[in-house]
Coordinates of C-alpha atoms and ligand atoms in Angstrom, one line a residue:
M9 CA -115.6 143.2 -111.5
I10 CA -115.8 140.1 -109.6
F11 CA -112.7 139.4 -107.5
L12 CA -113.0 135.4 -106.6
Y13 CA -112.5 136.0 -103.4
C14 CA -113.3 132.9 -100.8
R15 CA -116.0 133.3 -98.6
R16 CA -115.0 131.0 -95.5
G17 CA -112.8 129.3 -97.9
I18 CA -115.5 128.4 -100.4
S19 CA -115.4 130.5 -103.5
L20 CA -119.0 131.4 -103.8
A21 CA -118.5 134.4 -106.1
A22 CA -118.5 132.1 -109.0
I23 CA -121.5 131.3 -107.8
L24 CA -123.7 133.6 -108.9
T25 CA -120.6 136.7 -108.5
V26 CA -112.8 160.2 -101.5
L27 CA -112.2 162.4 -101.0
A28 CA -109.1 163.3 -102.8
F29 CA -106.3 164.4 -101.2
P30 CA -105.0 166.8 -104.1
A31 CA -102.0 165.5 -106.1
L32 CA -99.2 167.7 -106.0
A33 CA -99.7 167.6 -109.9
A34 CA -102.6 169.9 -109.1
K35 CA -101.1 171.9 -107.2
K36 CA -97.7 172.3 -109.2
K37 CA -100.0 173.3 -112.3
P38 CA -98.4 171.3 -115.4
K39 CA -97.2 173.8 -117.9
E40 CA -100.0 175.7 -119.8
T41 CA -100.5 173.4 -122.8
A42 CA -104.3 172.4 -122.3
K43 CA -105.2 174.9 -125.2
A44 CA -102.9 173.2 -127.7
A45 CA -103.8 170.4 -129.8
P46 CA -103.8 167.2 -127.3
P47 CA -100.3 165.1 -128.0
T48 CA -100.6 161.8 -129.7
V49 CA -97.9 158.9 -127.7
T50 CA -96.6 156.2 -129.7
I51 CA -95.9 153.3 -127.1
S52 CA -94.4 149.8 -128.4
L53 CA -94.6 146.8 -126.2
D54 CA -92.2 144.2 -126.3
A55 CA -94.2 140.8 -124.5
S56 CA -91.7 138.8 -126.6
Q57 CA -90.3 137.8 -123.1
T58 CA -93.6 136.9 -121.6
P59 CA -92.6 134.1 -120.1
R60 CA -90.1 135.0 -118.0
K61 CA -93.3 137.8 -116.9
I62 CA -90.9 140.7 -118.1
F63 CA -92.3 143.2 -120.2
H64 CA -90.2 146.2 -122.2
V65 CA -92.3 149.2 -123.5
K66 CA -91.1 152.0 -125.0
L67 CA -92.9 156.0 -125.5
N68 CA -92.6 158.4 -127.3
I69 CA -94.3 161.4 -125.7
P70 CA -94.6 165.0 -127.0
A71 CA -93.5 167.3 -124.4
T72 CA -93.2 170.8 -123.1
P73 CA -89.8 172.0 -121.1
G74 CA -89.7 172.4 -117.2
D75 CA -91.5 170.3 -114.5
F76 CA -93.2 168.0 -116.8
V77 CA -95.4 165.8 -115.3
L78 CA -96.2 162.1 -115.6
Y79 CA -98.8 159.8 -114.4
Y80 CA -98.8 156.3 -113.9
P81 CA -102.7 155.0 -114.0
K82 CA -103.5 154.4 -110.0
W83 CA -107.2 154.3 -110.0
I84 CA -108.2 151.4 -112.5
P85 CA -111.7 151.7 -113.9
G86 CA -113.4 148.6 -112.5
E87 CA -110.7 147.9 -109.9
H88 CA -112.4 150.7 -107.3
G89 CA -109.7 151.8 -106.1
P90 CA -105.7 152.9 -106.3
T91 CA -104.8 149.4 -107.5
G92 CA -102.3 150.6 -110.4
P93 CA -99.3 148.4 -109.4
V94 CA -96.6 150.8 -109.0
Q95 CA -94.5 148.7 -107.6
N96 CA -94.0 146.5 -110.6
L97 CA -93.1 149.6 -112.4
T98 CA -89.6 149.3 -113.2
G99 CA -86.4 150.1 -115.3
L100 CA -87.8 153.8 -115.7
K101 CA -85.3 155.9 -117.9
F102 CA -86.0 159.2 -119.8
Y103 CA -84.5 160.7 -122.5
G104 CA -84.6 164.1 -124.7
N105 CA -82.9 164.5 -127.5
G106 CA -80.8 161.3 -126.7
Q107 CA -79.9 163.0 -123.4
E108 CA -81.0 161.3 -119.9
L109 CA -83.0 163.7 -118.4
K110 CA -83.6 163.9 -114.5
W111 CA -86.7 162.6 -112.5
R112 CA -88.1 162.3 -109.5
R113 CA -91.3 160.9 -108.0
D114 CA -93.7 163.2 -106.3
L115 CA -93.4 163.0 -102.7
L116 CA -97.5 163.1 -102.1
D117 CA -98.0 160.7 -104.4
G118 CA -96.1 157.5 -105.5
W119 CA -97.9 157.2 -109.4
T120 CA -96.5 160.8 -110.4
F121 CA -93.3 161.7 -111.5
H122 CA -91.8 164.8 -112.4
V123 CA -88.8 164.9 -115.6
E124 CA -86.7 168.2 -116.0
V125 CA -87.4 168.8 -119.6
P126 CA -84.8 171.3 -121.0
A127 CA -86.1 173.8 -123.1
E128 CA -85.2 172.7 -126.6
V129 CA -86.8 169.1 -125.7
T130 CA -90.1 168.7 -127.3
A131 CA -90.6 164.8 -126.8
V132 CA -89.9 162.6 -124.0
E133 CA -88.4 159.3 -124.9
T134 CA -89.2 157.1 -122.2
S135 CA -88.4 153.4 -121.6
L136 CA -90.0 151.2 -118.9
D137 CA -90.7 147.3 -117.8
F138 CA -93.2 145.9 -116.2
V139 CA -92.5 142.9 -113.9
A140 CA -95.7 141.1 -113.6
P141 CA -95.8 139.1 -110.1
A142 CA -94.6 135.6 -110.7
G143 CA -96.5 134.2 -107.2
E144 CA -100.0 134.6 -105.6
E145 CA -99.2 138.5 -105.2
G146 CA -100.7 141.9 -106.4
I147 CA -104.5 141.9 -107.0
Y148 CA -106.6 142.5 -110.9
T149 CA -104.4 143.7 -113.6
G150 CA -101.5 143.9 -110.7
G151 CA -101.9 140.0 -110.0
P152 CA -99.9 137.3 -112.2
S153 CA -100.7 137.6 -115.9
A154 CA -98.6 135.7 -117.7
T155 CA -97.6 131.7 -118.0
N156 CA -95.3 130.0 -119.9
K157 CA -97.8 129.8 -122.4
M158 CA -100.2 132.8 -122.3
A159 CA -100.4 136.3 -120.7
V160 CA -103.3 139.3 -120.5
L161 CA -101.7 142.5 -121.5
S162 CA -102.8 145.4 -119.6
W163 CA -102.1 148.6 -120.9
N164 CA -102.4 150.3 -117.6
T165 CA -100.1 148.4 -116.3
M166 CA -97.3 149.2 -119.3
L167 CA -97.7 152.8 -119.9
L168 CA -97.3 156.4 -118.4
Y169 CA -99.3 159.7 -119.6
P170 CA -98.8 163.6 -119.3
A171 CA -100.6 165.6 -117.2
G172 CA -102.9 167.9 -118.6
W173 CA -105.3 165.9 -120.7
T174 CA -108.4 163.8 -119.8
S175 CA -107.6 160.4 -120.9
D176 CA -110.4 160.9 -123.8
E177 CA -108.4 163.6 -125.4
L178 CA -104.8 161.7 -124.9
K179 CA -104.3 159.9 -128.3
Y180 CA -102.0 156.8 -128.0
Q181 CA -100.9 154.5 -130.8
A182 CA -99.7 151.0 -129.9
A183 CA -97.3 148.8 -131.3
L184 CA -96.6 144.7 -129.9
K185 CA -94.5 142.4 -130.4
L186 CA -95.1 138.9 -129.1
P187 CA -93.3 135.4 -128.6
Q188 CA -92.9 134.1 -131.7
G189 CA -96.3 132.3 -133.0
W190 CA -98.3 133.6 -130.2
K191 CA -101.7 134.0 -131.4
F192 CA -103.9 136.9 -129.6
G193 CA -107.3 138.5 -129.1
T194 CA -108.4 142.4 -128.5
P195 CA -111.1 144.5 -129.3
L196 CA -108.1 147.0 -130.1
P197 CA -108.6 148.0 -133.7
I198 CA -105.8 146.2 -135.8
D199 CA -103.9 148.9 -138.2
S200 CA -101.6 146.5 -139.6
Q201 CA -99.5 142.8 -139.2
S202 CA -96.6 141.0 -139.8
G203 CA -95.2 138.1 -138.1
D204 CA -95.4 138.7 -134.7
N205 CA -95.6 142.2 -134.6
T206 CA -98.8 144.0 -134.6
K207 CA -99.4 148.0 -135.1
F208 CA -102.7 148.9 -133.8
K209 CA -104.8 152.3 -134.9
P210 CA -104.5 155.6 -132.9
V211 CA -107.1 155.7 -130.3
S212 CA -107.5 157.7 -127.2
L213 CA -106.0 156.6 -123.9
T214 CA -109.4 155.7 -122.3
T215 CA -110.0 153.4 -125.9
L216 CA -106.7 151.6 -125.1
I217 CA -106.8 151.0 -121.6
D218 CA -110.2 149.8 -122.3
S219 CA -108.3 147.2 -124.8
P220 CA -106.5 144.2 -123.0
I221 CA -105.1 141.8 -125.2
I222 CA -105.1 138.2 -124.4
T223 CA -102.6 136.3 -126.3
G224 CA -101.1 132.2 -125.9
E225 CA -99.7 129.4 -127.9
F226 CA -103.4 127.8 -127.2
L227 CA -105.8 130.1 -128.7
R228 CA -108.8 129.3 -129.2
V229 CA -111.5 131.9 -130.9
V230 CA -115.7 131.3 -130.9
P231 CA -117.5 133.4 -132.7
L232 CA -121.0 134.4 -130.7
A233 CA -122.8 136.7 -133.0
N234 CA -122.4 138.6 -136.6
D235 CA -123.8 142.0 -136.1
P236 CA -122.0 143.3 -134.5
P237 CA -119.1 140.8 -134.1
E238 CA -119.3 138.9 -130.4
E239 CA -116.5 135.9 -130.1
M240 CA -114.3 134.4 -127.2
D241 CA -110.5 134.5 -127.4
I242 CA -109.9 132.1 -124.8
A243 CA -106.0 131.2 -124.1
A244 CA -105.2 128.3 -121.7
D245 CA -102.1 126.6 -120.7
S246 CA -102.9 123.6 -122.8
A247 CA -104.9 122.9 -125.8
A248 CA -106.7 120.2 -123.7
A249 CA -108.4 122.8 -121.9
L250 CA -109.7 124.6 -124.8
D251 CA -111.8 121.3 -125.5
A252 CA -115.2 122.5 -123.9
P253 CA -118.3 120.5 -125.1
Q254 CA -120.3 122.6 -128.0
D255 CA -123.3 123.0 -125.9
V256 CA -121.3 124.6 -123.3
L257 CA -120.1 127.3 -126.2
D258 CA -123.8 127.4 -127.6
H259 CA -125.2 128.9 -123.8
Y260 CA -122.8 131.8 -124.7
K261 CA -124.3 132.3 -128.0
T262 CA -127.7 132.1 -126.0
L263 CA -126.2 134.9 -123.7
T264 CA -125.7 137.5 -126.2
D265 CA -128.8 136.9 -127.9
Q266 CA -130.7 137.1 -124.3
A267 CA -128.6 140.1 -123.2
L268 CA -129.7 142.2 -126.5
K269 CA -133.4 140.9 -125.4
L270 CA -132.9 142.1 -122.1
F271 CA -131.2 146.0 -122.5
G272 CA -132.7 146.4 -126.5
A273 CA -129.0 147.7 -127.7
Q274 CA -125.7 147.2 -127.5
H275 CA -122.6 149.7 -126.9
F276 CA -120.0 148.4 -128.9
R277 CA -118.6 147.8 -132.5
D278 CA -117.6 144.2 -131.4
Y279 CA -117.1 142.6 -128.5
H280 CA -114.7 140.1 -126.9
F281 CA -114.6 137.6 -123.7
L282 CA -110.7 137.5 -123.3
Y283 CA -111.3 133.9 -121.5
S284 CA -107.8 132.7 -119.2
L285 CA -107.7 129.5 -118.5
S286 CA -104.7 129.0 -116.0
D287 CA -103.6 127.5 -112.7
H288 CA -100.6 130.6 -112.7
V289 CA -102.8 133.6 -113.0
A290 CA -105.1 136.0 -110.6
H291 CA -108.7 134.6 -110.4
F292 CA -111.1 137.4 -111.4
G293 CA -113.1 138.9 -114.1
L294 CA -112.6 142.7 -115.3
E295 CA -115.3 144.6 -117.4
H296 CA -114.5 146.7 -120.3
H297 CA -116.6 148.7 -123.0
E298 CA -116.1 146.2 -125.6
S299 CA -114.2 142.9 -123.7
N300 CA -114.3 141.6 -120.6
D301 CA -111.1 140.4 -119.0
S302 CA -112.2 137.4 -117.3
R303 CA -109.6 134.5 -115.7
L304 CA -110.4 131.3 -114.0
G305 CA -108.2 127.9 -113.4
E306 CA -107.2 125.6 -116.6
R307 CA -110.1 123.0 -116.5
A308 CA -112.6 125.6 -115.6
M309 CA -114.2 124.9 -118.8
I310 CA -113.9 121.4 -119.4
D311 CA -114.1 120.0 -115.5
P312 CA -118.3 120.1 -114.9
D313 CA -117.6 121.2 -111.4
L314 CA -115.5 124.0 -112.2
R315 CA -117.7 124.7 -114.6
L316 CA -120.6 125.2 -112.1
L317 CA -118.7 127.3 -109.7
G318 CA -117.6 129.8 -112.5
A319 CA -121.2 129.9 -114.2
G320 CA -121.8 133.1 -113.1
L321 CA -118.4 135.0 -114.2
L322 CA -118.8 135.8 -117.9
T323 CA -122.0 136.9 -117.4
H324 CA -121.5 139.4 -115.0
E325 CA -118.5 140.8 -116.8
Y326 CA -120.8 141.1 -120.0
V327 CA -123.6 142.8 -118.4
H328 CA -121.1 145.5 -117.1
S329 CA -120.8 146.4 -120.8
W330 CA -123.8 148.2 -120.0
N331 CA -124.5 148.5 -116.5
G332 CA -120.9 149.9 -114.9
K333 CA -119.2 151.0 -118.8
Y334 CA -122.1 152.5 -120.5
R335 CA -124.5 153.5 -117.4
R336 CA -122.2 155.0 -114.9
P337 CA -122.2 156.5 -111.7
F338 CA -121.2 160.2 -111.9
D339 CA -118.7 160.0 -109.5
L340 CA -116.8 156.5 -111.0
A341 CA -116.5 158.4 -114.5
T342 CA -113.3 160.2 -113.9
P343 CA -111.4 162.3 -116.3
D344 CA -108.2 160.3 -116.2
Y345 CA -106.8 157.8 -113.4
E346 CA -104.9 160.2 -111.2
K347 CA -108.3 161.3 -109.5
P348 CA -110.1 159.1 -107.2
M349 CA -113.1 157.2 -107.8
Q350 CA -116.1 157.3 -105.2
T351 CA -117.8 154.0 -104.8
D352 CA -121.1 154.4 -103.0
L353 CA -123.0 153.5 -105.6
L354 CA -121.4 150.3 -106.5
W355 CA -124.7 148.9 -105.2
V356 CA -125.7 149.2 -108.7
Y357 CA -122.7 149.5 -110.2
E358 CA -122.1 146.0 -109.0
G359 CA -124.8 144.8 -107.1
L360 CA -127.2 145.5 -110.4
T361 CA -124.7 143.4 -112.6
S362 CA -124.7 140.4 -110.4
Y363 CA -128.2 140.2 -110.3
L364 CA -128.6 140.5 -114.1
G365 CA -125.7 138.2 -114.4
D366 CA -127.0 135.7 -112.7
V367 CA -130.4 136.2 -114.3
L368 CA -128.6 135.7 -117.8
S369 CA -126.9 132.7 -116.8
G370 CA -130.4 131.2 -116.1
R371 CA -131.9 132.3 -119.3
S372 CA -129.2 131.5 -121.5
G373 CA -128.7 127.8 -119.8
I374 CA -125.3 128.7 -118.7
R375 CA -126.9 127.2 -115.1
S376 CA -130.0 125.1 -115.0
P377 CA -132.9 126.1 -113.2
A378 CA -131.8 124.4 -109.9
Q379 CA -127.8 125.5 -110.0
F380 CA -129.6 129.2 -110.3
N381 CA -131.7 128.5 -107.2
D382 CA -128.7 126.6 -105.4
A383 CA -126.6 129.5 -106.5
L384 CA -128.9 132.2 -105.2
A385 CA -129.6 129.5 -101.6
N386 CA -126.1 129.6 -101.0
I387 CA -125.6 133.7 -101.1
A388 CA -128.8 134.3 -98.9
A389 CA -127.8 131.3 -96.6
T390 CA -124.2 133.1 -96.1
L391 CA -126.0 136.4 -95.8
D392 CA -128.1 135.4 -93.3
H393 CA -124.9 134.2 -90.8
L394 CA -123.6 137.9 -90.8
P395 CA -123.1 139.6 -87.7
G396 CA -120.8 142.1 -89.5
R397 CA -124.6 143.7 -90.1
T398 CA -124.9 144.7 -86.8
W399 CA -122.1 147.4 -87.0
R400 CA -121.6 148.1 -90.8
N401 CA -124.5 148.6 -93.0
L402 CA -124.5 147.6 -96.7
Q403 CA -123.8 151.5 -97.9
D404 CA -120.2 151.2 -96.1
T405 CA -119.3 147.8 -97.9
A406 CA -119.5 150.1 -100.9
D407 CA -118.1 153.3 -99.7
G408 CA -115.3 151.5 -98.1
V409 CA -114.4 149.4 -100.9
P410 CA -110.8 151.6 -101.9
A411 CA -109.3 151.1 -98.8
M412 CA -111.2 147.6 -97.4
Q413 CA -110.4 145.4 -100.4
G414 CA -107.5 143.0 -100.5
A415 CA -108.5 142.5 -96.8
P416 CA -107.6 139.4 -95.7
A417 CA -110.3 135.6 -96.2
Q418 CA -110.3 135.5 -91.9
W419 CA -113.0 137.2 -89.9
E420 CA -115.1 138.2 -93.2
S421 CA -118.3 137.5 -91.5
W422 CA -117.4 140.4 -88.6
R423 CA -115.4 142.6 -91.0
R424 CA -118.2 141.9 -93.7
G425 CA -116.8 141.5 -97.2
L426 CA -117.8 143.2 -100.8
D427 CA -121.5 142.7 -99.7
Y428 CA -123.0 145.3 -102.4
Y429 CA -122.3 142.0 -104.4
D430 CA -124.2 139.5 -103.4
E431 CA -126.7 141.3 -100.8
D432 CA -127.7 143.5 -103.8
V433 CA -128.5 140.3 -105.8
L434 CA -130.9 139.3 -103.0
N435 CA -132.4 143.7 -102.9
W436 CA -132.6 143.6 -106.9
L437 CA -134.5 140.5 -106.7
W438 CA -136.7 142.0 -104.3
V439 CA -137.1 144.9 -106.5
D440 CA -138.2 143.1 -109.6
T441 CA -140.7 141.1 -107.7
I442 CA -142.2 144.1 -106.1
I443 CA -142.5 145.5 -110.1
R444 CA -144.1 142.5 -110.9
Q445 CA -146.7 143.0 -108.3
Q446 CA -147.5 146.5 -108.5
S447 CA -148.1 145.6 -112.3
N448 CA -150.1 142.1 -112.0
G449 CA -147.3 140.9 -113.9
Q450 CA -147.4 143.2 -116.5
K451 CA -144.0 145.0 -115.7
S452 CA -140.6 143.6 -114.7
L453 CA -137.0 144.6 -114.2
D454 CA -136.4 144.1 -117.6
D455 CA -138.4 147.1 -118.5
F456 CA -136.1 149.3 -116.1
C457 CA -133.3 147.6 -117.9
R458 CA -134.7 148.9 -121.5
L459 CA -135.2 152.6 -120.5
F460 CA -132.2 152.9 -118.0
H461 CA -129.4 150.7 -120.3
G462 CA -131.0 150.7 -123.9
G463 CA -131.5 153.7 -126.4
Q464 CA -129.5 153.9 -129.4
S465 CA -126.8 150.9 -130.0
G466 CA -123.6 152.2 -131.2
P467 CA -120.1 152.6 -130.1
P468 CA -119.3 152.7 -126.3
E469 CA -120.2 155.8 -124.4
V470 CA -120.4 156.7 -121.0
K471 CA -124.0 158.2 -119.7
T472 CA -123.6 158.9 -115.6
Y473 CA -126.5 158.7 -113.7
T474 CA -127.0 159.6 -109.9
F475 CA -129.4 157.7 -106.8
D476 CA -132.2 160.3 -107.7
D477 CA -131.9 158.7 -111.5
I478 CA -132.4 155.3 -110.2
V479 CA -135.1 156.1 -108.3
N480 CA -136.5 158.7 -111.0
T481 CA -136.6 155.5 -113.7
L482 CA -137.3 152.6 -111.2
N483 CA -141.0 155.2 -110.6
Q484 CA -141.3 155.3 -114.5
V485 CA -141.7 151.5 -114.4
V486 CA -143.5 151.6 -112.0
A487 CA -144.6 153.8 -108.9
Y488 CA -143.4 153.0 -105.7
D489 CA -141.9 154.8 -102.5
W490 CA -138.2 153.6 -104.5
R491 CA -136.4 156.4 -102.4
S492 CA -137.2 155.1 -98.6
F493 CA -137.1 151.4 -100.1
W494 CA -133.4 151.9 -101.5
T495 CA -132.6 153.8 -98.0
E496 CA -133.6 151.5 -95.8
R497 CA -131.8 148.4 -97.7
L498 CA -128.5 150.3 -97.7
S499 CA -128.8 151.9 -94.3
N500 CA -130.3 149.0 -91.6
H501 CA -128.3 147.3 -89.0
G502 CA -131.2 144.6 -88.9
P503 CA -130.3 141.0 -88.2
G504 CA -130.6 138.6 -91.4
A505 CA -130.3 138.7 -95.0
P506 CA -133.1 140.8 -97.0
L507 CA -134.7 137.3 -98.2
T508 CA -138.3 139.0 -99.0
G509 CA -137.5 138.9 -102.7
I510 CA -136.9 135.0 -102.4
E511 CA -139.8 135.0 -100.2
N512 CA -142.0 137.1 -102.7
S513 CA -140.7 134.7 -105.1
G514 CA -142.4 132.0 -104.1
W515 CA -139.8 130.1 -102.8
K516 CA -137.9 129.6 -99.0
L517 CA -134.8 129.5 -97.9
V518 CA -134.3 126.0 -95.7
Y519 CA -131.4 124.1 -94.4
D520 CA -130.8 119.9 -94.5
G521 CA -127.9 118.1 -94.2
N522 CA -127.6 117.1 -98.0
R523 CA -124.7 119.0 -99.6
S524 CA -125.9 120.5 -102.9
E525 CA -124.2 120.0 -106.0
L526 CA -122.5 123.8 -105.9
T527 CA -121.5 122.8 -102.0
K528 CA -120.5 119.3 -103.0
A529 CA -118.2 121.4 -106.0
A530 CA -117.1 124.3 -104.1
E531 CA -115.7 122.0 -101.2
G532 CA -114.0 119.7 -104.0
A533 CA -112.3 122.4 -106.1
H534 CA -111.2 124.5 -102.4
D535 CA -110.3 121.0 -100.4
S536 CA -112.5 122.2 -98.0
I537 CA -115.5 121.5 -95.6
D538 CA -118.2 124.1 -95.2
A539 CA -120.0 123.8 -91.4
S540 CA -121.1 127.4 -91.9
F541 CA -124.6 126.9 -91.3
S542 CA -124.1 124.3 -88.6
I543 CA -121.1 125.6 -86.2
G544 CA -120.0 128.3 -87.9
F545 CA -116.8 127.5 -89.3
S546 CA -115.0 126.4 -92.6
L547 CA -112.0 124.4 -92.7
K548 CA -109.6 122.9 -95.0
K549 CA -109.1 119.3 -95.9
D550 CA -106.0 119.4 -93.5
G551 CA -108.0 120.8 -90.3
T552 CA -107.1 124.2 -90.9
I553 CA -109.2 126.6 -89.9
V554 CA -110.3 129.3 -92.5
D555 CA -112.8 131.3 -90.7
T556 CA -115.2 131.4 -87.8
I557 CA -118.6 133.0 -87.1
E558 CA -118.8 135.4 -84.5
G559 CA -121.8 134.2 -82.5
M560 CA -121.8 130.6 -83.7
P561 CA -121.0 127.7 -81.4
A562 CA -117.6 127.1 -82.8
A563 CA -116.8 130.5 -82.0
K564 CA -118.5 130.4 -78.9
S565 CA -116.5 127.9 -77.9
G566 CA -112.9 130.0 -78.5
I567 CA -112.0 128.7 -81.9
G568 CA -110.9 131.3 -84.3
P569 CA -109.7 131.4 -87.9
G570 CA -106.2 130.1 -88.4
M571 CA -106.5 127.1 -85.6
K572 CA -105.9 123.9 -86.7
V573 CA -108.6 120.8 -85.6
V574 CA -106.4 117.9 -85.0
G575 CA -108.8 115.7 -83.4
V576 CA -112.5 114.8 -82.9
N577 CA -114.1 113.4 -80.4
G578 CA -110.8 111.7 -79.0
R579 CA -109.9 110.3 -82.5
I580 CA -107.4 112.0 -84.7
F581 CA -109.4 114.2 -87.4
S582 CA -110.1 113.6 -90.9
G583 CA -112.6 115.2 -93.2
D584 CA -114.8 111.9 -93.1
V585 CA -114.2 111.9 -89.3
F586 CA -115.1 115.3 -88.7
R587 CA -118.3 115.0 -90.9
D588 CA -119.6 111.8 -89.5
A589 CA -119.1 113.5 -85.5
L590 CA -120.9 116.6 -87.1
K591 CA -123.7 114.5 -88.2
A592 CA -123.9 112.3 -85.2
T593 CA -124.8 115.8 -83.2
K594 CA -128.1 115.3 -84.0
D595 CA -128.7 112.3 -82.1
S596 CA -126.4 113.0 -78.9
S597 CA -126.7 115.1 -75.8
E598 CA -123.0 115.6 -75.7
P599 CA -120.9 118.9 -76.8
L600 CA -119.3 118.1 -79.8
E601 CA -115.3 117.9 -79.0
L602 CA -112.3 118.9 -81.0
L603 CA -108.9 118.7 -80.3
V604 CA -107.2 122.4 -81.5
E605 CA -103.6 123.7 -82.2
N606 CA -103.5 127.0 -81.7
T607 CA -100.6 128.6 -82.4
E608 CA -98.3 125.6 -80.6
Y609 CA -100.4 124.8 -78.1
Y610 CA -103.1 122.5 -78.1
K611 CA -106.2 122.7 -76.5
V612 CA -110.0 120.9 -76.2
H613 CA -113.1 122.7 -77.1
K614 CA -116.2 121.3 -76.2
I615 CA -118.9 122.7 -79.0
D616 CA -122.8 123.0 -77.7
Y617 CA -124.3 122.3 -81.4
Q618 CA -127.1 119.3 -81.7
G619 CA -128.2 120.7 -85.1
G620 CA -126.6 118.1 -87.6
E621 CA -124.9 119.3 -90.7
K622 CA -126.7 122.1 -92.4
Y623 CA -126.5 123.0 -96.2
P624 CA -128.9 125.8 -97.5
H625 CA -131.3 125.4 -100.1
L626 CA -134.6 126.6 -101.7
V627 CA -137.6 124.9 -101.5
R628 CA -140.8 126.2 -103.1
D629 CA -144.0 127.9 -101.4
E630 CA -146.6 126.1 -103.1
S631 CA -148.9 129.3 -101.7
K632 CA -147.4 131.7 -104.5
P633 CA -146.6 131.2 -108.1
D634 CA -143.0 130.4 -109.4
M635 CA -141.9 133.9 -109.9
L636 CA -138.3 132.8 -109.9
G637 CA -138.7 130.2 -112.6
E638 CA -140.2 132.9 -114.7
I639 CA -137.7 135.5 -114.1
I640 CA -134.8 133.2 -115.7
K641 CA -137.4 131.7 -118.6
P642 CA -135.8 132.8 -121.8
R643 CA -137.0 135.6 -123.3
Ligands
ZN235 ZN1 -118.3 143.7 -111.6

């Protein structure tokens, strides 16, 4: 998963990328039916009113008399938290033999429903509506997902399932009605089709929830590979948005080839990049075994700047088919969607995925080497200005995510964000360079991937792992004290980003007054100015301060997030006036003077700073071989 959050107002995500309280259902054991054959549930989804963002669902759920327990999916794979959007579950009704049945929500768990099923009733007819958010509220599959022209249908948002079975045991047979003339793409096996109605083959609940549907009036299918078949199913809010240059699409063909060379096997029957292009859906990526649900702005494929910003998304989500879905931390592989997930190994699940996704973006040509380096420089620089590491270690950014995700954008450098993504790009690069050094260039992280993610090609399966499995597999590639390495990386409170991987690979992180192509694209796309690495804040073009970095000059002068710069050195604020003044600090001994509005009050802040503009770059260290160039060379 990648949540395209704004780090200090500049979306860098694209740049690359528990304990349970006992649920009542556990106490009130469902009837002892677990020995009988698992039930088959039929589900009929009427998506014909997608433009209104309301979805009607009917389910036939085989039932047992008494207190019949049904769950709405709560812990959604890949979302790393109890994010099932139960607030948008509406119109819930249950019937048995034509009579409406009484129900009550569980007092300890709002995703659990108790239905009173009379003795003679063997199936509960359920009707419900899922109402998708129309604004900006909600995250991931619970966020905005439907427009006038397209939608992503995530089954986890649209169903209930009976307690007492694992999601592998439960069978679901789905039917779908779409708006007239809309096309769709999905990895879900199709049984039959008639007009706007489709019947799917029965699958496990696991597979159903793992197989979203993208649909729209404008849908383009781009074949990528034949055996097994792989394709992009791209839905957009306009036909024009689908008109990507051929070489852009060709890079994704190369991606499938390079991924197979990296991992040595594939764990899907066919694969679908379900790619949404809309300014009116939530922007993120969510992985599945046989697809990914990736969503960017409408012009993300046809605008070069937006293409650059989004370059890391699809590669990240694709890598997850191997790292996250096939190989999964033991405590993220839960039997259903009710049992809480534990997120301590996300530094592998997400961190390694981000690193490999970035590497593949280089090997496939989705990013040029210079673009790859700029992305890495931005990650390194951002993490190198992170005071939050003094109180919170990297491990805690993973451990805490079920509670911490969805935090406001403000105060991120002090709170720390989801650093197990980006900081572990630097750490896995470090690992890659150690393997290459220790083996005199004979081995690399590719060898780890073939051992860990390869094996036999075939349909989706899950092989779980622990911390020890990571250490042991790394030792199979090259003997080293990997346990101490990772323990130190995850637990230290030292200042500064882990830059050793960059340095080992023959490059250095430097700052100068020139914005990279990537920084310019990010500032343009977000209408923002990034002064993070100079005075330590980022602001919108209207002067509103998105975030400040604790300990840096702007914060020291008393400026905080949410305030608004209205004047610069006695002149009315504009982006250009501010940038000129920042640049001029180099030749001035006077402080930079900002007039700042804060909750209806004005104050002049004098910022003691003489460094000029500062933007990050990587430059070659000629004393060492260019290992980074080697890492992103196509195999
Ligand atoms: Zn991810």
